Coordinates of C-alpha atoms in Angstrom, one line a residue:
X1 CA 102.4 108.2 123.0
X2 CA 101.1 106.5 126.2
X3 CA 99.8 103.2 126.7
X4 CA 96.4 102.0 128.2
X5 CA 97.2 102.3 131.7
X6 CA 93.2 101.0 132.8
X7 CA 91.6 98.9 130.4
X8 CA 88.4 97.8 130.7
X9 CA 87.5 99.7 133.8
X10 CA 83.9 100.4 134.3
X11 CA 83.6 103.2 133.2
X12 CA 84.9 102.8 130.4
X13 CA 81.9 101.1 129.1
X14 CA 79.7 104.2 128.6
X15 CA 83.0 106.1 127.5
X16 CA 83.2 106.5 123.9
X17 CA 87.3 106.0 123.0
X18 CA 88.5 109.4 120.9
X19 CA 89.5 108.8 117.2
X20 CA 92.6 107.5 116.6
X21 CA 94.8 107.1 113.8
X22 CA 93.6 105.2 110.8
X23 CA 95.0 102.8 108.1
X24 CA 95.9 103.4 104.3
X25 CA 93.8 100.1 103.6
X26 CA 91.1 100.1 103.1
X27 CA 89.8 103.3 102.5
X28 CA 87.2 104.1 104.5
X29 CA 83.9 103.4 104.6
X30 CA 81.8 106.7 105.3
X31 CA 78.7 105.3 106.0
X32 CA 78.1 104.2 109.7
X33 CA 74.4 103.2 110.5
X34 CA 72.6 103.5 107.3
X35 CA 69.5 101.0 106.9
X36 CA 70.4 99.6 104.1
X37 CA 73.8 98.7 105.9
X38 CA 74.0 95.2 107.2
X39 CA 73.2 93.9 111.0
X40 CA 76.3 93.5 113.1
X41 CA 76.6 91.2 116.5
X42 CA 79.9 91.3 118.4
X43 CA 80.6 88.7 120.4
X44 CA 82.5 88.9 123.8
X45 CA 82.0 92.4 123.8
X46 CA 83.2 93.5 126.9
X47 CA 86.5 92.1 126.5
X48 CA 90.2 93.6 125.3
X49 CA 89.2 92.7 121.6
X50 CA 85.7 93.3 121.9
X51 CA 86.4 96.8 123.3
X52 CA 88.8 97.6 120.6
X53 CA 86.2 95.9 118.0
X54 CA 83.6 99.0 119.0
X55 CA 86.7 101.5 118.7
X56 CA 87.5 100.6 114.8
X57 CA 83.9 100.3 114.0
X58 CA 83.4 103.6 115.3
X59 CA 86.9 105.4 114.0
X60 CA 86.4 103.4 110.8
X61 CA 82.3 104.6 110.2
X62 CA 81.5 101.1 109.5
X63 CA 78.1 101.2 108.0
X64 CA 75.3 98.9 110.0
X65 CA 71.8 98.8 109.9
X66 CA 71.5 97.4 113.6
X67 CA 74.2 96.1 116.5
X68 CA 74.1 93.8 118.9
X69 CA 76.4 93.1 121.7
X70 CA 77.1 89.8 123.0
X71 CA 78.9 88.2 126.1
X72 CA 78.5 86.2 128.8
X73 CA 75.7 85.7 131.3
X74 CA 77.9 87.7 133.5
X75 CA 78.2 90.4 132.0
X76 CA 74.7 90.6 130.0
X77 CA 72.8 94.0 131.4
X78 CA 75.7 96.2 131.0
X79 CA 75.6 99.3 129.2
X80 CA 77.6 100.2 126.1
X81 CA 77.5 103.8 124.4
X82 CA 78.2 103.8 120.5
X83 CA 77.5 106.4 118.3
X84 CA 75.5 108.7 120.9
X85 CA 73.2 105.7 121.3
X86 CA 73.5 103.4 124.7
X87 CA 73.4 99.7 123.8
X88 CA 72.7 96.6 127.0
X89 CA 74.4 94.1 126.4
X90 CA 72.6 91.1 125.7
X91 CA 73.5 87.1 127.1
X92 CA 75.3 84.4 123.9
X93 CA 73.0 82.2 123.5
X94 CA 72.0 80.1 120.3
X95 CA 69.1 82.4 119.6
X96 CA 71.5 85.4 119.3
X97 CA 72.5 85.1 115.6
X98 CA 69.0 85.4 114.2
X99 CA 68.8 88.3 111.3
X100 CA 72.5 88.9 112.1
X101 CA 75.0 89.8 108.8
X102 CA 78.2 89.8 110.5
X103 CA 79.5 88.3 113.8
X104 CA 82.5 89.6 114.7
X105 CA 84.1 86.8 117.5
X106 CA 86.4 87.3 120.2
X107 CA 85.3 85.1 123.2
X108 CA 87.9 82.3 123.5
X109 CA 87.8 79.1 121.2
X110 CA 85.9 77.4 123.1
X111 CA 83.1 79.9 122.7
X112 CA 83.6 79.8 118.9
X113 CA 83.8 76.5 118.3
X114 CA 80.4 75.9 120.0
X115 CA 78.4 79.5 118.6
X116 CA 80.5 79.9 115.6
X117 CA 78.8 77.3 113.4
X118 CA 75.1 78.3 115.1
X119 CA 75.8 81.6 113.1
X120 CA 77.0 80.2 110.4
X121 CA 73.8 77.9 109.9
X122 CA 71.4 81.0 110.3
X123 CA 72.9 82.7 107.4
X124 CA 75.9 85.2 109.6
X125 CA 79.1 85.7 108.3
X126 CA 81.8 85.3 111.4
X127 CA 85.1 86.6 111.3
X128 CA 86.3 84.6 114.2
X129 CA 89.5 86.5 116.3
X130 CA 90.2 82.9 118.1
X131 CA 92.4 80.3 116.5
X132 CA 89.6 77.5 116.7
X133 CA 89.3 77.6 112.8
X134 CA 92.3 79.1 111.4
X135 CA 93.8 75.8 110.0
X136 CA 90.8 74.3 109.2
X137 CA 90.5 73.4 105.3
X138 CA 88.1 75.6 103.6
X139 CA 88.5 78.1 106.1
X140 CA 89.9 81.5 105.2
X141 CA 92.6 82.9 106.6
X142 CA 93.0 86.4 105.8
X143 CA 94.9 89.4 106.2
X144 CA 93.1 92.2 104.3
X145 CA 96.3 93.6 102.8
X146 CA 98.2 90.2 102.3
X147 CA 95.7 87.6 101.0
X148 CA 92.4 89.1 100.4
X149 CA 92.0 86.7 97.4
X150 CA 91.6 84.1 100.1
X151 CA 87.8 85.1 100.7
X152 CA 86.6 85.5 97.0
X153 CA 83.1 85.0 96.9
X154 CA 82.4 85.7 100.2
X155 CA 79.6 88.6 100.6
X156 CA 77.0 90.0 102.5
X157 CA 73.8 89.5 100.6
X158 CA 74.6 86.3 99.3
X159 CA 71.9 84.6 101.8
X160 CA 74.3 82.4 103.2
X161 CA 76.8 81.8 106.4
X162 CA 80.2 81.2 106.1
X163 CA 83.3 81.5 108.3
X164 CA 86.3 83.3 108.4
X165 CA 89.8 83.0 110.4
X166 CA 91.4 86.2 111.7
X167 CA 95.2 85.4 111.7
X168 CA 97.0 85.0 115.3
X169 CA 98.6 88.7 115.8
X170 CA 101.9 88.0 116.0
X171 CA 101.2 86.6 112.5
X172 CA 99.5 89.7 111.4
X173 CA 102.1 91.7 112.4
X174 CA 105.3 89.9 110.6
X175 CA 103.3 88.6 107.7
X176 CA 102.0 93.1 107.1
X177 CA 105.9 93.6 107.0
X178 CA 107.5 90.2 105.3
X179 CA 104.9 90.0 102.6
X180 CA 105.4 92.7 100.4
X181 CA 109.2 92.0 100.5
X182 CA 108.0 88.1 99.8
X183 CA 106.2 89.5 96.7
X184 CA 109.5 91.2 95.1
X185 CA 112.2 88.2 96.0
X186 CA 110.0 85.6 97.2
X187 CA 111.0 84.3 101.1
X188 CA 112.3 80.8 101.6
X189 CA 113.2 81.1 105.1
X190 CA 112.1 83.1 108.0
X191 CA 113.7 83.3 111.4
X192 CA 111.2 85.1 113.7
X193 CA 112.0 86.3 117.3
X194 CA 108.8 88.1 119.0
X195 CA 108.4 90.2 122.1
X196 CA 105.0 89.8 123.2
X197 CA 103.1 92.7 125.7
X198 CA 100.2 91.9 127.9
X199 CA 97.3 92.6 125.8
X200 CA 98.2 89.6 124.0
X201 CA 97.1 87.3 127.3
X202 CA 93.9 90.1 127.6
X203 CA 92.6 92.7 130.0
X204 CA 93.6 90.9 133.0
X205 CA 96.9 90.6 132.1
X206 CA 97.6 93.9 131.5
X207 CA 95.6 94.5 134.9
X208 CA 98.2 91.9 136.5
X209 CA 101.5 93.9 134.6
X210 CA 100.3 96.6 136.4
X211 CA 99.5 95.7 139.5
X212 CA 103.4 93.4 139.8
X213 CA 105.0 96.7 139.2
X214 CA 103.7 98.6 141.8
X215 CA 104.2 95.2 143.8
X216 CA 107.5 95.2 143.1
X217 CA 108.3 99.1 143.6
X218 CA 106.9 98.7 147.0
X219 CA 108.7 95.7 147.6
X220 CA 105.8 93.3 148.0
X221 CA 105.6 89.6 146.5
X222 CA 104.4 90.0 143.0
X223 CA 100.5 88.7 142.8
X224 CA 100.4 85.9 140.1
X225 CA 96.5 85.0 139.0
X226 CA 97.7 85.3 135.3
X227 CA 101.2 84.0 134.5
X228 CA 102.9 81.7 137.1
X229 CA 105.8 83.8 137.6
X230 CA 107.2 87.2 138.0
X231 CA 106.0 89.5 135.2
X232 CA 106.7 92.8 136.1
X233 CA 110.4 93.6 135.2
X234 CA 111.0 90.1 134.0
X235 CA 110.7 88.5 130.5
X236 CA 109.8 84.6 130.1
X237 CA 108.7 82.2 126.8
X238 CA 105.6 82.8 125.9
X239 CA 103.4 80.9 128.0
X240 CA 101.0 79.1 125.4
X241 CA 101.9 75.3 126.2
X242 CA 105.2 73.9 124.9
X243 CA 104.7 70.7 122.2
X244 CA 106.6 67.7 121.8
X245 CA 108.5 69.1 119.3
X246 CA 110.1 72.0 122.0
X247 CA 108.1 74.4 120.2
X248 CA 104.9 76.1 122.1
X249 CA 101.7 76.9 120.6
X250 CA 102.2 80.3 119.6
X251 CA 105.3 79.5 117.4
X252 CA 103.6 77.2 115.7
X253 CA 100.9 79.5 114.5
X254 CA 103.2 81.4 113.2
X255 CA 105.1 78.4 111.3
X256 CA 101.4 76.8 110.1
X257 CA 99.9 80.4 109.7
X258 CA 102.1 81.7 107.6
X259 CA 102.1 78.5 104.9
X260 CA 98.4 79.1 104.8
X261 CA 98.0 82.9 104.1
X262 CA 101.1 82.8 101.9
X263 CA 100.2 79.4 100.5
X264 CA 103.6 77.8 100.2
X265 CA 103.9 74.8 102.1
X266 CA 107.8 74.8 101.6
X267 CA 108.7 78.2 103.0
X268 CA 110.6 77.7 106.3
X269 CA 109.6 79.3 109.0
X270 CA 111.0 79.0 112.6
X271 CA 109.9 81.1 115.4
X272 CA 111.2 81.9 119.0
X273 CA 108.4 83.8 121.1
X274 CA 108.5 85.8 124.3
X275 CA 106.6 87.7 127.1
X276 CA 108.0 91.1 127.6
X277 CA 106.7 93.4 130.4
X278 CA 105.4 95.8 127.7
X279 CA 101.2 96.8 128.4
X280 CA 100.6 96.9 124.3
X281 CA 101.8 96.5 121.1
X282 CA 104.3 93.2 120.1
X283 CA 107.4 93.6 118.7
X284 CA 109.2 91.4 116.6
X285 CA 113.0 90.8 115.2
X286 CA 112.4 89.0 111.5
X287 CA 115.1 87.5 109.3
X288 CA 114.4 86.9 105.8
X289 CA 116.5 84.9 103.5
X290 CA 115.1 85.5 99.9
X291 CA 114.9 83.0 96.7
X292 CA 116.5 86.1 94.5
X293 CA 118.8 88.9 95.7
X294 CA 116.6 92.0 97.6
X295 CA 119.0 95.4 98.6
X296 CA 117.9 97.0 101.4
X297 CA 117.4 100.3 100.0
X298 CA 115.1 98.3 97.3
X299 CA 113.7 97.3 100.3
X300 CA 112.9 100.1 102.1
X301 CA 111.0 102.0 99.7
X302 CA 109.0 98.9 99.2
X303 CA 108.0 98.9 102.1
X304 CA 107.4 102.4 102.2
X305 CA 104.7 101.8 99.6
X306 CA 102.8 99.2 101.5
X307 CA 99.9 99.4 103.0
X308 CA 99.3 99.6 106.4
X309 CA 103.1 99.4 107.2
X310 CA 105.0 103.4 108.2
X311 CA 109.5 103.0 108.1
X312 CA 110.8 104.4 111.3
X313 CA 114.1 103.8 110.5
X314 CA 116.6 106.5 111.2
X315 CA 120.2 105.3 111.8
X316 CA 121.4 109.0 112.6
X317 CA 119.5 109.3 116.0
X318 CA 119.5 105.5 116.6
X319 CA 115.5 106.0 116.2
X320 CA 113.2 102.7 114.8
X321 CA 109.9 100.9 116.1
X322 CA 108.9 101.2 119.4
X323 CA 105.7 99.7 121.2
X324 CA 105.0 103.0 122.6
X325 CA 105.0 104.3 119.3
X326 CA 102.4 102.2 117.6
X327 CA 100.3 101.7 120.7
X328 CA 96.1 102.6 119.5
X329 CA 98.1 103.1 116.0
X330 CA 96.3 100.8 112.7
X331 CA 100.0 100.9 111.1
X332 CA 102.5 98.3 111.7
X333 CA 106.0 100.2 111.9
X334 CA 109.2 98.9 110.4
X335 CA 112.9 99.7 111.1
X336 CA 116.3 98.2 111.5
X337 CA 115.8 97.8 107.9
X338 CA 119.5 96.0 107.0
X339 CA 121.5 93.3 104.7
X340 CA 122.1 90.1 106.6
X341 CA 125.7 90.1 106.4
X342 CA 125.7 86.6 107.3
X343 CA 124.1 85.9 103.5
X344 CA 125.8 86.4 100.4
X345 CA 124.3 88.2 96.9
X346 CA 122.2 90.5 99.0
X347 CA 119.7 87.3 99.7
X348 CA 118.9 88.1 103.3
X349 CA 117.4 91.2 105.3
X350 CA 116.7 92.0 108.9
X351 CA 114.2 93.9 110.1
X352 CA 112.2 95.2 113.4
X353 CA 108.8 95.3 113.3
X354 CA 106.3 96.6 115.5
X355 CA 102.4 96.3 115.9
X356 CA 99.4 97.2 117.9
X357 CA 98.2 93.3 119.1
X358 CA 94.8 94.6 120.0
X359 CA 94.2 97.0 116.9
X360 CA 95.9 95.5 113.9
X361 CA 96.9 92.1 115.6
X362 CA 93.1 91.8 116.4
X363 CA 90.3 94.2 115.9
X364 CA 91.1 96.1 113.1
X365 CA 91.8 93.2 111.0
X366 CA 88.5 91.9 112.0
X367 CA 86.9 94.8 110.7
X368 CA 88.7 94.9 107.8
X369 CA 87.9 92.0 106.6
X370 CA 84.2 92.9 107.3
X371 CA 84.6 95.2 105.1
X372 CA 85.7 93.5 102.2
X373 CA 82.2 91.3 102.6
X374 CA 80.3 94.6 101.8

């Protein structure tokens, strides 16, 4: 499986993406336009996420009645081809939201903090990808397969806005893989240690990863626009700002994130994150330490079961999750599937978990969700 080596070049545009694999949840919807469906607006469409959001609409046949695409002055004018038909797209402004359904956000924070509510008050559903609203009371917070409770009563057709938080992706990614083992023993600590690729920081990060390393193969001085040091065979803490506490940003989420969606206040949760020089997909090292006693073998055919999660876990060959592997995959993959021997009673389990951050730790999520308010 290769990675994307050029995202987001020009071209790429007015290139429809090929299908790529799909997830057990939810089934999908075969539908795509249809004019009964309802009108979709993506915002910060010519971004990473935005990109990715056409992709799963698109492999997923998400029905729509109309589409509009949304970004900055900048890049307003630009074509777009979706479904065989070529789309401009249009400039944010507060007029954009009129007859929309569903606005699917991925533009920044600051972009949602100041449009998201405008939708909202014209009647649109957003399902925001920043983190602007995520711990906001009243807010969901919602990972299809984890908490879709969350956004009960939430529907296209009821005539009337409301928001909702897509999950930071690291989040996503542990939280597809922890959960249905928190359902069987129930967690009461988690000890998470992520490896973070580019796509995380966006397209011009994984422009910059690529550029360092042929930098740094051709002995030049690596260019740094994007990070402030060397990225390119290097690995750093993630580079979200670090809080009084010694934590940065991006733990946190995970630590606040994960209360919310699981909604248990008193589960522990400590995190250690990391920039790897990886182009796409995070991978993460998770320790669980259960309430009652979990085996891995119990373990592993839960997890087996779940949805939206695939075991790669083959001791023999030394063979388990790679970012390669689940690179333009919907599946999160799990391996290294083993009993904490530092826990008695079979209460802990470790496990390796890996996840597209663009598709499931972003887009697909997003779309998921949307598709839960049909």
């Amino acid at each position: 499986m290769a990675f994307l080596s050029h995202p987001l070049k020009p071209h790429l545009l007015s290139t429809p993406k090929p299908k790529r694999q799909t997830s057990k949840f939810p089934t999908k919807v075969r539908m795509s336009f249809q004019e009964s469906g309802p009108s979709v607006a993506v915002v910060g469409v010519t971004g990473a996420v935005g990109q990715e959001f056409l992709s799963v609409l698109s492999d997923r046949d998400f029905p729509y009645r109309s589409l509009k695409l949304l970004a900055s002055k900048r890049s307003a004018g630009k074509s777009v081809t979706f479904h065989d038909r070529t789309l401009t797209v249009q400039e944010l402004t507060a007029d954009s939201f009129d007859d929309v359904d569903i606005a699917l956000f991925s533009a920044g924070g600051s972009i949602s903090k100041e449009f998201g509510p405008i939708a909202v008050e014209k009647g649109a559903i957003v399902v925001d990808n920043s983190s602007a609203f995520r711990m906001v009371d009243g807010v969901p917070l919602v990972i299809p397969e984890v908490n879709p409770e969350a956004m009960d009563g939430i529907k296209v057709g009821m005539k009337k806005g409301a928001l909702i938080a897509n999950p930071n992706c690291s989040t996503i990614i542990c939280l597809m893989a922890a959960t249905p083992l928190h359902r069987r023993a129930k967690v009461t600590r988690m000890v998470v240690s992520t490896y973070q690729a580019a796509s995380g920081a966006g397209a011009a990060a994984m422009h910059e990863l690529e550029l360092q390393t042929r930098e740094v193969l051709e002995g030049k001085p690596p260019t740094r626009n994007i990070f402030n040091q060397q990225y390119a065979f290097n690995l750093f803490s993630h580079n979200a700002p670090v809080l009084e506490n010694g934590y940065n940003e991006e733990e946190m989420k995970m630590v606040k994130e994960t209360r919310k969606i699981w909604n248990d206040v008193n589960v522990k949760v400590t995190a250690t994150c990391i920039r790897v020089p990886v182009m796409r997909a995070h991978a993460e090292s998770v320790n669980l330490q259960f309430e009652k006693p979990l085996d891995e073998e119990t373990a592993r055919e839960i997890l087996k079961n779940a949805p939206g999660v695939v075991v790669i876990d083959d001791r023999a060959s030394n063979h388990f999750p790679t970012p390669l592997e689940v690179s333009n995959k919907d599946d999160v993959a799990v391996g290294r599937i083993r009993q904490d021997v530092s826990q008695e009673g079979n209460h802990g389990l470790d496990i390796f978990v890996c996840g597209d951050q663009v598709r499931k730790g972003a887009a697909l999520n997003a779309v998921q969700i949307a598709e839960l308010l049909l």
